[in-house]
XYZ file of N, CA and C in Angstrom:
690
model
N -17.660 44.368 15.850
C -16.761 45.453 15.627
C -17.370 46.511 15.010
N -17.366 47.587 15.433
C -17.269 48.955 14.415
C -16.875 48.555 13.048
N -17.498 49.145 12.572
C -17.406 49.160 10.986
C -16.325 50.402 10.633
N -15.735 51.098 9.580
C -15.211 52.020 8.962
C -15.905 52.972 8.964
N -16.840 53.272 8.244
C -17.952 54.349 8.681
C -18.355 54.826 9.741
N -18.485 54.071 10.773
C -19.187 54.238 12.312
C -18.146 54.775 12.648
N -16.747 54.304 12.369
C -15.869 55.028 13.595
C -15.564 56.408 12.933
N -15.545 56.673 11.733
C -15.271 58.110 10.956
C -16.563 59.012 11.591
N -17.661 58.112 11.623
C -18.734 58.811 12.054
C -18.902 59.397 13.469
N -18.060 58.770 14.378
C -17.628 58.731 15.905
C -16.814 60.092 15.951
N -15.717 60.012 15.012
C -14.785 60.930 14.978
C -15.165 62.385 14.720
N -16.162 62.545 13.581
C -16.361 63.287 13.385
C -17.445 64.296 14.528
N -18.263 63.639 14.759
C -19.126 63.611 16.216
C -18.252 64.648 17.525
N -16.814 63.921 17.205
C -16.003 64.494 18.614
C -14.985 65.737 18.160
N -15.123 66.005 16.507
C -14.220 67.184 16.054
C -14.431 68.376 16.996
N -13.781 69.409 17.231
C -13.789 70.703 17.840
C -15.039 71.463 17.205
N -15.736 72.245 18.000
C -17.028 72.660 17.595
C -16.691 73.740 16.907
N -17.616 73.702 15.507
C -17.456 74.585 14.534
C -16.566 74.371 13.530
N -15.895 72.994 13.506
C -15.509 72.035 12.336
C -16.501 71.786 11.403
N -16.095 72.287 9.946
C -16.546 72.146 8.597
C -16.585 70.588 8.071
N -15.800 69.698 8.054
C -15.604 68.802 7.660
C -14.290 67.722 8.164
N -14.479 66.753 8.164
C -13.523 65.699 8.220
C -13.237 64.223 7.188
N -11.890 64.319 6.758
C -11.605 63.084 6.185
C -10.666 62.210 6.600
N -10.780 61.004 6.351
C -9.936 60.501 6.756
C -9.674 59.402 5.541
N -8.258 59.376 5.097
C -8.426 58.216 3.773
C -7.025 57.295 4.196
N -6.635 56.210 3.837
C -5.800 55.146 3.694
C -5.528 54.603 2.597
N -3.998 54.241 2.384
C -3.827 53.712 1.108
C -3.035 52.506 2.012
N -2.791 51.540 1.170
C -1.705 50.439 1.593
C -0.267 50.626 0.822
N -0.288 51.718 0.151
C 1.134 51.943 -0.628
C 1.467 53.461 -0.343
N 2.738 53.825 -0.040
C 3.173 55.271 0.154
C 2.456 56.458 -0.640
N 1.930 57.346 -0.228
C 1.391 58.677 -1.248
C 2.455 59.133 -2.091
N 2.483 59.240 -3.495
C 3.365 59.506 -4.457
C 3.256 60.538 -5.498
N 3.333 61.925 -5.533
C 2.292 62.760 -6.566
C 3.168 62.326 -8.035
N 4.068 61.357 -8.055
C 4.439 60.748 -9.407
C 3.349 59.964 -10.235
N 2.775 60.664 -11.056
C 1.807 59.660 -12.038
C 2.101 58.116 -12.038
N 3.476 57.957 -12.468
C 3.642 56.878 -12.603
C 3.307 55.574 -11.242
N 3.615 56.535 -10.380
C 3.488 55.658 -8.808
C 2.401 55.931 -8.186
N 1.448 56.938 -8.709
C 0.366 57.285 -7.720
C -0.547 56.361 -7.337
N -1.172 56.317 -6.371
C -2.492 55.225 -5.990
C -3.286 55.856 -5.758
N -4.648 56.213 -6.059
C -6.136 56.865 -5.261
C -5.554 55.743 -3.524
N -6.548 56.429 -2.494
C -6.638 55.555 -1.427
C -7.456 54.481 -1.551
N -7.150 53.573 -0.799
C -7.836 52.381 -0.574
C -9.127 52.410 -0.283
N -9.005 53.807 1.038
C -10.210 54.055 2.067
C -10.303 55.202 1.712
N -11.429 55.775 1.907
C -11.528 57.411 1.876
C -13.162 57.692 2.498
N -13.066 58.327 3.352
C -14.332 58.708 4.464
C -14.342 60.112 4.487
N -15.275 61.046 4.129
C -15.343 62.129 4.146
C -16.682 62.692 4.623
N -17.162 63.439 5.791
C -18.201 63.757 6.372
C -18.317 65.482 6.824
N -19.336 65.967 6.829
C -19.486 67.302 6.550
C -19.368 67.778 5.287
N -18.793 69.151 4.918
C -18.683 69.772 3.960
C -17.674 69.289 2.719
N -16.938 68.406 3.845
C -15.719 67.789 2.915
C -15.918 66.544 2.270
N -17.248 66.149 2.236
C -17.952 65.286 1.221
C -17.938 65.588 -0.306
N -17.988 66.862 -0.479
C -18.024 67.389 -1.982
C -16.626 67.145 -2.483
N -15.366 67.091 -1.580
C -14.067 67.006 -2.049
C -14.272 65.503 -3.130
N -14.747 64.481 -2.183
C -14.545 63.445 -2.991
C -14.055 62.949 -4.386
N -15.411 63.445 -5.198
C -15.491 63.185 -6.280
C -14.416 63.743 -7.266
N -13.649 65.059 -6.689
C -12.661 65.742 -7.622
C -11.590 65.281 -7.175
N -11.573 65.226 -6.443
C -9.892 64.675 -5.346
C -9.373 63.276 -5.999
N -10.641 62.145 -6.237
C -10.330 61.168 -6.745
C -10.696 60.862 -7.861
N -11.783 61.403 -8.565
C -12.082 61.338 -10.091
C -11.102 62.053 -11.051
N -10.810 63.208 -10.410
C -9.674 63.803 -11.277
C -8.349 63.552 -10.574
N -7.949 62.947 -9.782
C -6.577 62.909 -9.315
C -6.335 63.776 -8.662
N -7.296 65.016 -8.019
C -6.567 66.283 -7.320
C -5.500 65.866 -6.247
N -5.611 64.517 -5.570
C -5.111 64.118 -4.600
C -3.780 64.491 -4.935
N -3.446 63.970 -6.163
C -1.906 64.162 -6.319
C -1.247 65.802 -6.651
N -2.046 66.578 -7.036
C -1.527 67.866 -7.117
C -1.642 68.640 -5.525
N -2.466 68.146 -4.584
C -2.662 68.778 -3.383
C -1.909 68.901 -2.420
N -1.371 70.073 -2.370
C -0.225 70.320 -1.793
C -0.253 69.641 -0.089
N -1.348 69.739 0.136
C -1.550 69.050 1.834
C -0.989 67.915 1.750
N -1.530 67.015 0.577
C -1.111 65.465 0.655
C 0.726 65.526 0.491
N 0.992 66.180 -0.257
C 2.632 66.245 -0.251
C 3.229 66.434 0.726
N 2.689 67.323 1.822
C 3.331 67.696 2.796
C 3.094 66.706 3.862
N 2.307 66.543 3.812
C 1.777 65.067 4.844
C 3.032 63.856 4.326
N 3.127 63.593 3.220
C 4.011 62.401 2.813
C 5.274 63.078 3.141
N 5.899 63.457 3.223
C 7.121 63.966 3.877
C 7.543 64.189 5.462
N 6.121 64.410 6.083
C 6.613 64.895 7.370
C 5.810 63.869 8.064
N 6.069 64.179 9.872
C 5.468 63.041 10.493
C 4.777 63.820 11.759
N 4.707 65.102 11.831
C 4.353 65.775 12.715
C 2.890 66.446 12.095
N 2.124 66.742 13.133
C 0.684 67.268 12.247
C 0.657 68.558 11.977
N 0.020 69.185 10.721
C 0.530 70.613 10.753
C -0.852 71.447 10.258
N -0.794 72.690 10.805
C -1.869 73.399 10.005
C -1.634 73.954 8.688
N -2.577 74.471 7.833
C -2.332 74.978 6.398
C -3.638 75.948 5.999
N -3.248 76.711 5.395
C -3.969 77.403 4.871
C -4.133 77.461 3.382
N -5.057 77.979 2.304
C -4.918 78.276 0.941
C -5.116 79.572 0.868
N -5.442 80.620 1.753
C -5.189 81.566 1.610
C -3.898 82.472 1.551
N -3.436 82.668 0.494
C -1.914 83.452 0.335
C -1.430 84.689 1.525
N -2.507 85.034 1.877
C -1.913 86.280 2.942
C -1.949 85.409 4.489
N -2.482 84.026 4.626
C -2.097 83.811 5.557
C -0.996 82.589 5.539
N -0.011 83.024 6.616
C 1.173 81.836 6.014
C 1.192 80.922 6.553
N 1.485 79.399 5.988
C 1.377 78.079 6.478
C 2.216 77.328 5.576
N 2.653 76.182 6.004
C 3.508 74.864 5.414
C 3.363 74.965 3.938
N 1.968 75.386 3.529
C 1.895 74.981 2.115
C 1.859 76.252 1.560
N 2.421 77.530 1.751
C 2.155 78.695 1.208
C 2.939 78.776 -0.057
N 4.218 78.341 -0.403
C 4.871 78.180 -1.451
C 4.305 77.169 -2.468
N 3.862 76.386 -1.975
C 2.871 75.446 -3.324
C 1.915 76.237 -3.799
N 1.478 76.919 -3.277
C 0.257 77.792 -4.060
C 0.768 78.393 -5.377
N 2.141 78.637 -5.351
C 2.558 79.376 -6.758
C 2.634 78.420 -7.664
N 2.534 76.875 -7.436
C 2.413 76.186 -8.738
C 1.344 76.281 -9.095
N 1.388 76.417 -10.819
C 0.375 76.041 -11.499
C -0.427 74.569 -11.466
N 0.004 73.400 -11.004
C -0.848 72.382 -10.804
C -1.529 72.568 -9.828
N -1.236 73.770 -8.692
C -2.306 73.718 -7.412
C -3.257 74.714 -7.747
N -3.090 75.032 -8.773
C -4.834 76.193 -9.374
C -6.025 75.584 -8.999
N -6.001 74.234 -9.227
C -7.340 73.688 -9.332
C -7.997 73.111 -7.548
N -7.021 72.988 -7.058
C -7.026 72.441 -5.861
C -7.568 73.365 -5.240
N -7.070 75.104 -5.171
C -6.781 75.929 -4.290
C -8.129 76.581 -4.980
N -8.550 76.666 -6.013
C -9.868 77.346 -6.343
C -10.937 76.568 -5.991
N -10.962 75.376 -5.912
C -12.151 74.162 -5.265
C -12.161 74.659 -3.808
N -11.111 74.556 -2.901
C -11.772 74.954 -1.531
C -11.494 76.057 -1.060
N -11.061 77.350 -1.913
C -11.158 78.703 -1.511
C -13.082 78.520 -1.921
N -13.583 78.138 -3.005
C -14.918 78.662 -3.164
C -16.174 77.894 -2.588
N -15.578 76.849 -1.821
C -16.305 76.053 -1.159
C -16.069 76.458 0.157
N -15.204 77.356 0.798
C -14.970 77.640 1.978
C -14.214 76.411 3.080
N -13.410 75.767 2.167
C -12.844 74.519 3.165
C -11.325 74.832 3.032
N -10.759 75.954 3.147
C -9.239 76.502 2.807
C -8.491 76.520 3.832
N -8.728 76.111 4.834
C -8.264 76.035 6.363
C -8.068 74.576 7.174
N -7.250 74.191 7.501
C -7.431 73.155 8.608
C -6.341 72.586 9.243
N -6.378 71.439 9.630
C -5.210 70.758 10.554
C -5.048 69.181 9.770
N -4.110 68.634 9.637
C -3.824 67.487 9.088
C -2.716 66.743 10.057
N -3.157 65.690 10.232
C -2.179 64.534 10.752
C -1.887 63.565 9.949
N -0.897 63.533 9.684
C -0.116 62.220 8.857
C 0.012 61.123 9.402
N 0.061 59.894 9.002
C 0.140 58.448 9.804
C 0.879 57.953 8.967
N 2.281 57.588 9.016
C 3.177 56.799 8.770
C 2.978 55.304 9.224
N 2.053 54.498 8.690
C 1.920 53.193 9.395
C 3.053 52.233 9.619
N 3.292 51.411 10.686
C 4.244 50.204 10.569
C 4.009 49.350 9.279
N 3.613 48.559 8.958
C 3.219 48.248 7.791
C 3.468 49.021 6.492
N 3.833 50.011 6.511
C 4.131 50.578 5.144
C 2.607 51.295 4.721
N 1.485 51.079 5.489
C 0.412 52.081 4.812
C 0.563 53.235 5.506
N 0.118 54.246 4.499
C 0.254 55.719 4.760
C -1.732 56.405 4.841
N -1.533 57.080 6.031
C -3.113 57.954 6.299
C -2.950 58.967 6.482
N -3.999 59.703 6.257
C -3.975 61.182 7.167
C -5.277 61.526 7.365
N -5.460 62.277 8.766
C -6.947 62.788 8.926
C -6.559 63.909 9.020
N -7.655 64.797 8.213
C -7.835 66.170 8.334
C -8.943 66.849 8.634
N -9.126 67.600 9.582
C -10.074 68.534 9.796
C -10.220 69.882 9.424
N -11.421 69.909 8.596
C -11.816 71.440 7.921
C -12.009 72.866 9.376
N -11.279 73.910 8.994
C -11.912 74.670 9.962
C -12.163 76.300 9.339
N -13.010 76.706 10.452
C -13.800 77.910 9.613
C -13.004 79.248 9.590
N -11.810 79.120 10.096
C -10.265 79.977 10.727
C -9.298 79.401 11.054
N -8.077 80.208 10.827
C -7.219 79.846 11.211
C -6.676 79.997 12.514
N -7.255 80.775 13.010
C -6.883 81.167 14.818
C -7.115 79.899 15.660
N -8.125 79.092 15.048
C -8.504 77.909 16.321
C -7.573 76.490 15.839
N -6.514 76.658 14.627
C -5.882 75.457 14.139
C -4.604 75.528 15.146
N -4.106 76.110 15.915
C -3.180 75.930 16.652
C -3.174 75.358 18.062
N -4.643 75.960 18.459
C -5.332 75.303 19.888
C -5.628 74.085 19.604
N -6.080 73.432 18.752
C -6.801 71.914 18.772
C -5.408 71.102 17.999
N -4.179 71.976 17.949
C -3.492 70.881 17.268
C -2.864 69.730 17.789
N -2.495 69.567 19.041
C -2.052 68.680 20.016
C -3.298 67.345 20.278
N -4.343 67.974 21.064
C -5.511 66.808 20.947
C -6.199 66.625 19.568
N -6.069 67.266 18.364
C -6.951 66.356 17.282
C -5.328 65.371 16.843
N -4.402 65.988 16.688
C -3.535 64.750 16.887
C -3.428 63.457 17.510
N -3.988 63.599 19.103
C -4.095 62.290 19.620
C -5.569 61.958 19.131
N -6.446 62.394 18.823
C -7.604 61.752 18.601
C -7.322 61.175 16.891
N -6.692 61.491 16.033
C -6.232 60.604 14.895
C -5.367 59.751 15.424
N -4.505 59.798 16.163
C -3.869 58.616 16.242
C -5.165 57.404 16.714
N -5.602 57.810 17.705
C -6.780 56.959 18.293
C -7.908 56.584 17.574
N -8.179 57.544 16.526
C -9.216 56.665 15.339
C -8.000 55.832 14.508
N -6.901 55.487 14.457
C -6.546 55.356 13.387
C -6.089 53.423 14.164
N -5.696 53.575 15.361
C -5.709 52.645 16.276
C -7.312 51.665 15.745
N -8.346 52.490 16.238
C -9.378 51.832 16.304
C -9.636 50.964 14.791
N -9.373 52.017 13.622
C -9.446 51.574 12.523
C -8.696 50.176 11.486
N -7.342 50.405 12.430
C -6.325 49.100 11.850
C -7.194 47.558 11.929
N -7.537 47.467 13.017
C -8.395 45.879 12.512
C -9.056 45.385 11.553
N -10.023 46.966 11.058
C -10.666 46.316 9.922
C -10.599 47.124 8.696
N -9.290 47.604 8.422
C -8.754 48.324 7.240
C -8.487 47.351 6.260
N -8.172 47.473 5.159
C -7.397 46.202 3.926
C -6.015 45.996 4.175
N -5.805 45.077 4.143
C -4.159 44.530 4.374
C -3.409 44.915 3.330
N -2.328 45.537 3.696
C -1.169 46.033 2.836
C -0.865 45.260 1.546
N -0.782 45.372 0.644
C -0.649 44.468 -0.614
C 0.535 43.976 -0.979
N 1.069 42.747 -1.311
C 2.427 42.385 -1.901
C 2.315 42.907 -3.083
N 3.167 44.023 -2.974
C 3.897 44.702 -4.466
C 4.637 44.203 -4.973
N 5.086 42.607 -4.967
C 6.223 41.737 -5.621
C 5.532 40.687 -6.481
N 6.036 40.484 -7.704
C 5.230 39.067 -8.575
C 5.952 38.062 -7.578
N 5.605 36.738 -7.941
C 6.234 35.631 -7.081
C 7.714 35.587 -7.684
N 8.213 35.966 -8.942
C 9.649 35.664 -9.553
C 10.366 36.973 -8.382
N 9.807 37.764 -8.410
C 10.931 38.866 -7.930
C 10.787 38.515 -6.570
N 9.582 38.128 -5.412
C 10.062 37.854 -4.623
C 10.938 36.497 -4.456
N 10.533 35.302 -5.188
C 11.486 34.783 -5.176
C 13.441 35.139 -5.339
N 13.346 35.944 -6.006
C 14.415 36.295 -6.318
C 15.233 37.146 -5.007
N 14.619 37.855 -4.631
C 14.651 38.671 -3.159
C 15.129 37.736 -2.582
N 14.080 36.882 -2.027
C 14.300 35.728 -1.007
C 15.776 34.869 -1.348
N 16.104 34.695 -2.527
C 16.875 33.995 -2.343
C 18.553 34.794 -2.273
N 18.119 36.084 -2.608
C 19.144 37.020 -2.337
C 19.362 37.282 -0.883
N 18.704 37.096 0.073
C 18.269 37.303 1.454
C 19.278 36.010 1.931
N 19.328 35.015 1.283
C 19.772 33.628 1.774
C 21.126 33.770 0.996
N 21.858 35.203 0.713
C 23.102 35.173 0.407
C 23.609 34.772 -0.945
N 22.464 34.571 -1.884
C 23.112 33.932 -3.487
C 23.286 35.269 -4.414
N 24.453 35.277 -5.253
C 24.507 36.161 -5.858
C 23.603 36.285 -7.259
N 23.280 37.198 -8.160
C 22.499 37.095 -9.254
C 23.073 35.774 -10.211
N 24.279 35.494 -10.365
C 25.004 34.514 -10.885
C 24.142 32.892 -10.580
N 24.212 32.991 -8.958
C 23.616 31.834 -8.505
C 22.333 31.421 -8.569
N 21.330 32.591 -8.283
C 20.167 32.653 -8.062
C 19.352 32.131 -9.988
N 20.582 32.854 -10.765
C 19.832 32.360 -12.307
C 20.341 30.714 -12.015
N 21.479 30.257 -11.466
C 21.319 28.862 -11.906
C 20.504 27.906 -11.254
N 20.433 28.295 -9.951
C 19.195 27.464 -9.229
C 17.830 27.868 -9.873
N 17.265 29.139 -10.303
C 15.994 28.898 -11.097
C 16.072 28.687 -12.361
N 17.399 28.514 -13.038
C 17.502 27.831 -14.399
C 16.804 29.299 -15.486
N 17.023 30.164 -15.064
C 17.121 31.449 -15.880
C 18.029 32.220 -16.083
N 18.274 33.339 -16.989
C 19.621 33.892 -17.317
C 20.032 34.897 -16.322
N 21.112 34.934 -16.214
C 21.434 36.184 -15.088
C 20.738 37.416 -15.361
N 20.716 37.976 -16.782
C 20.162 39.421 -17.229
C 18.556 39.284 -16.391
N 17.964 38.058 -16.538
C 16.388 38.081 -16.427
C 16.352 38.115 -14.810
N 17.305 37.414 -14.243
C 17.442 37.532 -12.658
C 17.799 39.131 -12.395
N 18.616 39.957 -12.535
C 19.030 41.137 -12.590
C 17.590 42.174 -12.736
N 16.783 41.571 -13.921
C 15.630 42.687 -13.941
C 14.663 42.462 -12.891
N 14.474 41.135 -12.459
C 13.453 40.896 -11.754
C 13.844 41.751 -10.289
N 15.495 41.379 -9.630
C 15.885 42.409 -8.730
C 15.503 43.826 -8.657
N 15.936 44.490 -9.932
C 15.648 45.853 -10.238
C 14.416 46.118 -10.019
N 13.407 45.339 -10.495
C 12.316 45.575 -10.794
C 11.111 45.611 -9.106
N 11.959 45.017 -8.729
C 11.643 44.443 -6.941
C 11.876 45.972 -6.271
N 13.219 46.285 -6.600
C 13.998 47.256 -6.000
C 12.975 48.795 -6.072
N 12.750 49.161 -7.168
C 11.886 50.118 -7.869
C 10.424 50.260 -7.048
N 9.577 48.935 -7.209
C 8.693 48.736 -6.634
C 8.336 49.219 -5.291
N 9.656 48.820 -4.290
C 9.865 49.024 -2.897
C 10.288 50.065 -2.302
N 10.729 51.154 -3.294
C 11.241 52.280 -3.242
C 12.676 52.083 -2.393
N 13.313 51.298 -3.126
C 14.822 50.753 -2.348
C 16.132 51.176 -2.968
N 16.981 51.422 -1.902
C 18.210 52.202 -2.501
C 19.131 51.032 -3.307
N 18.933 50.150 -2.737
C 20.017 48.912 -3.418
C 19.246 47.548 -2.994
N 19.881 46.369 -3.205
C 19.269 45.202 -2.995
C 19.423 45.006 -1.670
N 19.973 45.188 -0.871
C 20.108 45.065 0.609
C 18.468 45.787 1.294
N 18.577 47.012 0.768
C 17.429 47.796 1.360
C 15.950 47.283 1.084
N 16.208 46.624 -0.639
C 14.857 45.908 -1.097
C 14.745 44.711 -0.265
N 15.439 43.773 0.141
C 15.684 42.771 1.170
C 15.151 43.048 2.249
N 15.315 44.038 3.029
C 14.767 44.759 4.841
C 13.677 44.646 4.077
N 13.009 45.684 3.451
C 11.629 46.456 3.419
C 10.894 44.725 2.945
N 11.067 44.046 2.195
C 10.210 42.934 1.797
C 9.933 41.988 2.854
N 11.280 41.719 3.862
C 11.262 40.843 4.860
C 10.285 41.440 5.648
N 10.459 42.689 6.396
C 9.645 43.716 7.291
C 8.184 43.430 6.861
N 7.842 43.578 5.900
C 6.698 43.226 5.361
C 6.144 41.718 5.087
N 7.275 40.649 5.346
C 6.633 39.657 5.158
C 6.410 38.822 3.955
N 7.124 39.799 3.196
C 6.853 39.375 1.791
C 7.815 38.127 1.208
N 8.697 37.693 1.868
C 9.523 37.131 1.161
C 10.250 36.124 3.027
N 10.536 35.423 2.321
C 11.001 34.552 4.163
C 12.448 34.253 3.861
């Protein structure tokens, strides 16, 4: 079976002529710009000129401020982007934000300020992006559909060799959610586990925060889908 680097090598080799670089990144948890929830990708592979991004994007957490990553986290369609203010794109407004300054400065200085990104919101809650860096904005729209298809094919090939999605729940949180799924109230769970009701509520609240759930039912649904509770 091919390895992650080998598959990304092949994807870069198949990029449109003139492509300056390629980045594939994958995280087992959804991307968040919130410092309290932010986690760097579990897998990041960069090719071409894009290799120089990795140290700053990971070492200085510029991923969190990167408007392309923020945009990709909120939409499912592929999109082109540019850090040149005179070239309108989906991230144009974000370029005015102070925290984006370091990102813009580096990409403009490295001539990596234009590209196409494909967000991949995966069934098991993993999140990946595939980005190709282009020398000009003229070619972005012409490759959008073909590059999106290539990115999805790459993800299909990578999925068997990527790290599994981590169980975010502690054993006690999972136990409380599992009992909730079986119809028990917090009071009944407290009796079953010989714990105080307030402690059970804290476990359920903590599980809901970790899962980004709107309420307990939503938390149960997410945890069940992930097979973190039975």
